[in-house]
Amino acid sequence: MSLSMEIETPRLLLRQWRAADRRPFAELNADPQVTEYLVPLDAAQSDALADRLAAEIDEHGWGVWAVEAPGVAPFIGFVGIRPLSSALPFAPGIEIAWRLARPYWGRGYAAEAARAALRVGFEQLRAPEIVAFTVVENRRSRAVMAKLGMREDPVQFRHPALAEDHTLSLHVLYRLRQQDWRAASGRDGDGDRCTPVAAA
């Protein structure tokens, strides 16, 4: 048995993945609005991704969590942190990522959950920096990054998993240093709390 971590925020629960999450996750990954700036996944690929993310949480006690909105929906997407792929030009390090189903956009859920994940990265893991990246044209995700206090890196990059001429290849990188997060955290009164729980 390993330790896994659940995170409660005022409106959300970041938790380990469940079998019941697979169907809504596959629907999310098949939504053309959600995947406008992503490589689409079929149902098998979506299930495999959920399994990988769950395994990382089991292994490390933290990762990219399934997100539940109690009283609203049992699964709305994912938010969390994970080690950077070694293929990325700015690795090693930790990235933060999110992906929510379309009905839950525009409610501030991504930023609320991401702030809680950043707290784990900076307070529990003592990460000196956390980064985020997305396709240059993805203004919605870039707006969340800016809202979190992340700063745009002046150098854009081609994602190594995509061909250079792929329409989604060119990415922008955002960075948040621990010292900058700590300087701003005194103004963050969202009341998140992290509760370790035993993972089955």
Short mmCIF file of C-alpha atoms in Angstrom, two decimals:
data_model
loop_
_atom_site.label_atom_id
_atom_site.label_comp_id
_atom_site.label_asym_id
_atom_site.label_seq_id
_atom_site.Cartn_x
_atom_site.Cartn_y
_atom_site.Cartn_z
CA MET A 1 0.00 0.00 0.00
CA SER A 2 1.37 3.42 -0.96
CA LEU A 3 0.35 6.85 0.17
CA SER A 4 -1.77 8.85 -2.23
CA MET A 5 -2.86 12.41 -1.73
CA GLU A 6 -6.30 13.91 -2.08
CA ILE A 7 -6.67 17.66 -2.28
CA GLU A 8 -9.80 19.52 -1.29
CA THR A 9 -10.44 23.08 -2.43
CA PRO A 10 -13.56 25.13 -1.72
CA ARG A 11 -15.40 23.62 -4.71
CA LEU A 12 -13.34 20.67 -5.92
CA LEU A 13 -11.75 17.36 -4.98
CA LEU A 14 -8.53 16.28 -6.67
CA ARG A 15 -8.31 12.51 -6.19
CA GLN A 16 -7.04 9.20 -7.48
CA TRP A 17 -8.60 7.92 -10.70
CA ARG A 18 -11.53 5.47 -10.60
CA ALA A 19 -12.89 3.00 -13.13
CA ALA A 20 -16.02 5.15 -13.42
CA ASP A 21 -13.90 8.03 -14.73
CA ARG A 22 -13.00 6.21 -17.93
CA ARG A 23 -16.19 6.87 -19.87
CA PRO A 24 -16.46 10.62 -19.16
CA PHE A 25 -12.72 10.95 -19.75
CA ALA A 26 -13.03 9.28 -23.14
CA GLU A 27 -15.95 11.59 -23.98
CA LEU A 28 -13.84 14.58 -22.96
CA ASN A 29 -10.97 13.41 -25.15
CA ALA A 30 -13.33 12.95 -28.11
CA ASP A 31 -14.79 16.46 -27.84
CA PRO A 32 -13.43 18.57 -30.73
CA GLN A 33 -13.62 21.75 -28.66
CA VAL A 34 -11.54 20.22 -25.85
CA THR A 35 -9.02 18.74 -28.29
CA GLU A 36 -8.74 21.79 -30.55
CA TYR A 37 -5.11 22.21 -29.48
CA LEU A 38 -4.41 18.59 -28.55
CA VAL A 39 -3.75 15.38 -30.42
CA PRO A 40 -7.14 13.56 -30.23
CA LEU A 41 -7.34 10.24 -28.38
CA ASP A 42 -9.59 7.31 -29.13
CA ALA A 43 -11.22 5.40 -26.27
CA ALA A 44 -8.37 2.92 -25.87
CA GLN A 45 -5.77 5.69 -25.83
CA SER A 46 -7.85 7.65 -23.33
CA ASP A 47 -8.11 4.62 -21.03
CA ALA A 48 -4.36 4.04 -21.31
CA LEU A 49 -3.65 7.65 -20.34
CA ALA A 50 -5.93 7.40 -17.30
CA ASP A 51 -4.14 4.22 -16.27
CA ARG A 52 -0.72 5.88 -16.60
CA LEU A 53 -1.78 8.88 -14.55
CA ALA A 54 -3.27 6.64 -11.84
CA ALA A 55 -0.08 4.57 -11.73
CA GLU A 56 2.04 7.70 -11.29
CA ILE A 57 -0.07 8.77 -8.31
CA ASP A 58 0.26 5.30 -6.79
CA GLU A 59 4.01 5.40 -7.30
CA HIS A 60 4.76 8.94 -6.13
CA GLY A 61 1.79 9.93 -3.98
CA TRP A 62 1.16 12.90 -6.27
CA GLY A 63 0.57 13.47 -9.95
CA VAL A 64 -2.20 14.44 -12.34
CA TRP A 65 -5.39 13.87 -10.40
CA ALA A 66 -8.94 13.25 -11.53
CA VAL A 67 -11.07 16.25 -10.56
CA GLU A 68 -14.50 15.96 -9.00
CA ALA A 69 -16.90 18.83 -8.33
CA PRO A 70 -18.92 17.55 -5.35
CA GLY A 71 -22.61 18.22 -5.78
CA VAL A 72 -22.03 19.13 -9.43
CA ALA A 73 -20.34 16.21 -11.20
CA PRO A 74 -18.33 13.15 -10.12
CA PHE A 75 -15.70 13.79 -12.82
CA ILE A 76 -14.94 16.99 -14.73
CA GLY A 77 -11.39 16.35 -16.01
CA PHE A 78 -7.86 16.36 -14.67
CA VAL A 79 -5.41 18.78 -13.05
CA GLY A 80 -2.02 18.09 -11.55
CA ILE A 81 1.74 18.01 -11.71
CA ARG A 82 4.15 15.48 -13.14
CA PRO A 83 7.85 15.19 -14.06
CA LEU A 84 8.75 16.64 -17.43
CA SER A 85 9.51 14.29 -20.28
CA SER A 86 13.27 14.07 -20.76
CA ALA A 87 12.74 14.82 -24.46
CA LEU A 88 11.64 18.38 -23.73
CA PRO A 89 14.38 21.00 -24.15
CA PHE A 90 13.79 22.52 -20.70
CA ALA A 91 13.80 19.20 -18.76
CA PRO A 92 14.32 18.08 -16.05
CA GLY A 93 11.65 19.66 -13.93
CA ILE A 94 7.95 19.55 -13.10
CA GLU A 95 5.04 20.60 -15.26
CA ILE A 96 1.49 21.48 -14.33
CA ALA A 97 -1.34 20.48 -16.65
CA TRP A 98 -5.12 20.57 -16.83
CA ARG A 99 -7.89 19.35 -19.10
CA LEU A 100 -11.55 19.91 -18.26
CA ALA A 101 -14.76 18.88 -20.00
CA ARG A 102 -16.41 21.67 -21.97
CA PRO A 103 -19.46 22.15 -19.65
CA TYR A 104 -17.09 23.15 -16.83
CA TRP A 105 -15.13 25.83 -18.65
CA GLY A 106 -15.47 29.43 -17.56
CA ARG A 107 -16.13 28.68 -13.88
CA GLY A 108 -12.61 29.17 -12.57
CA TYR A 109 -12.22 25.45 -11.85
CA ALA A 110 -8.92 25.05 -13.70
CA ALA A 111 -7.23 27.87 -11.82
CA GLU A 112 -8.67 26.77 -8.46
CA ALA A 113 -7.41 23.22 -8.87
CA ALA A 114 -4.10 24.34 -10.35
CA ARG A 115 -3.37 26.58 -7.36
CA ALA A 116 -3.79 23.56 -5.09
CA ALA A 117 -1.49 21.47 -7.29
CA LEU A 118 1.12 24.25 -7.27
CA ARG A 119 1.00 24.23 -3.48
CA VAL A 120 1.87 20.53 -3.47
CA GLY A 121 4.72 21.12 -5.90
CA PHE A 122 6.25 24.00 -4.02
CA GLU A 123 5.48 23.09 -0.39
CA GLN A 124 5.60 19.28 -0.43
CA LEU A 125 8.08 18.62 -3.25
CA ARG A 126 10.14 21.81 -2.80
CA ALA A 127 10.31 22.27 -6.56
CA PRO A 128 12.40 25.34 -7.45
CA GLU A 129 10.21 25.96 -10.49
CA ILE A 130 7.06 24.61 -12.15
CA VAL A 131 6.35 25.10 -15.83
CA ALA A 132 3.39 24.84 -18.18
CA PHE A 133 3.25 24.78 -21.94
CA THR A 134 0.69 24.75 -24.71
CA VAL A 135 0.20 25.43 -28.38
CA VAL A 136 0.85 29.09 -29.16
CA GLU A 137 -2.75 29.70 -30.30
CA ASN A 138 -4.32 28.23 -27.14
CA ARG A 139 -5.37 31.51 -25.56
CA ARG A 140 -7.62 29.91 -22.93
CA SER A 141 -4.84 27.86 -21.35
CA ARG A 142 -2.41 30.75 -21.63
CA ALA A 143 -4.89 32.93 -19.75
CA VAL A 144 -5.00 30.38 -16.91
CA MET A 145 -1.19 30.29 -16.81
CA ALA A 146 -1.06 34.07 -16.50
CA LYS A 147 -3.77 33.99 -13.82
CA LEU A 148 -1.59 31.60 -11.82
CA GLY A 149 1.25 34.12 -11.90
CA MET A 150 3.29 32.19 -14.46
CA ARG A 151 5.51 34.20 -16.80
CA GLU A 152 5.88 33.56 -20.49
CA ASP A 153 9.33 32.42 -21.59
CA PRO A 154 10.61 34.50 -24.52
CA VAL A 155 11.70 31.40 -26.44
CA GLN A 156 9.07 29.25 -28.11
CA PHE A 157 9.79 25.61 -28.93
CA ARG A 158 8.73 22.76 -31.19
CA HIS A 159 7.22 19.87 -29.26
CA PRO A 160 9.51 16.85 -29.80
CA ALA A 161 6.58 14.42 -30.00
CA LEU A 162 5.24 16.14 -33.13
CA ALA A 163 6.65 16.64 -36.61
CA GLU A 164 8.08 20.12 -37.11
CA ASP A 165 5.48 20.93 -39.76
CA HIS A 166 2.56 19.70 -37.62
CA THR A 167 -0.03 22.42 -37.04
CA LEU A 168 0.26 21.91 -33.25
CA SER A 169 4.04 21.74 -33.13
CA LEU A 170 4.91 25.29 -32.03
CA HIS A 171 4.52 25.74 -28.26
CA VAL A 172 4.90 28.50 -25.74
CA LEU A 173 6.42 27.92 -22.29
CA TYR A 174 5.38 29.55 -19.02
CA ARG A 175 7.43 29.43 -15.80
CA LEU A 176 6.73 30.01 -12.12
CA ARG A 177 9.62 30.11 -9.67
CA GLN A 178 9.09 29.03 -6.09
CA GLN A 179 10.30 32.37 -4.76
CA ASP A 180 7.77 34.24 -6.89
CA TRP A 181 4.98 31.88 -5.84
CA ARG A 182 5.87 32.35 -2.18
CA ALA A 183 5.93 36.12 -2.58
CA ALA A 184 2.41 36.03 -3.99
CA SER A 185 0.96 33.22 -1.86
CA GLY A 186 0.18 35.54 1.02
CA ARG A 187 -2.55 37.03 -1.16
CA ASP A 188 -4.01 33.58 -1.95
CA GLY A 189 -6.85 32.94 0.46
CA ASP A 190 -8.50 30.02 -1.25
CA GLY A 191 -8.17 27.74 1.78
CA ASP A 192 -6.97 24.62 -0.01
CA ARG A 193 -5.84 21.75 2.20
CA CYS A 194 -3.93 18.61 1.38
CA THR A 195 -4.94 15.38 3.08
CA PRO A 196 -2.84 12.20 2.72
CA VAL A 197 -4.99 9.07 2.42
CA ALA A 198 -4.17 5.41 2.01
CA ALA A 199 -4.46 4.26 -1.58
CA ALA A 200 -6.04 0.87 -2.11
#
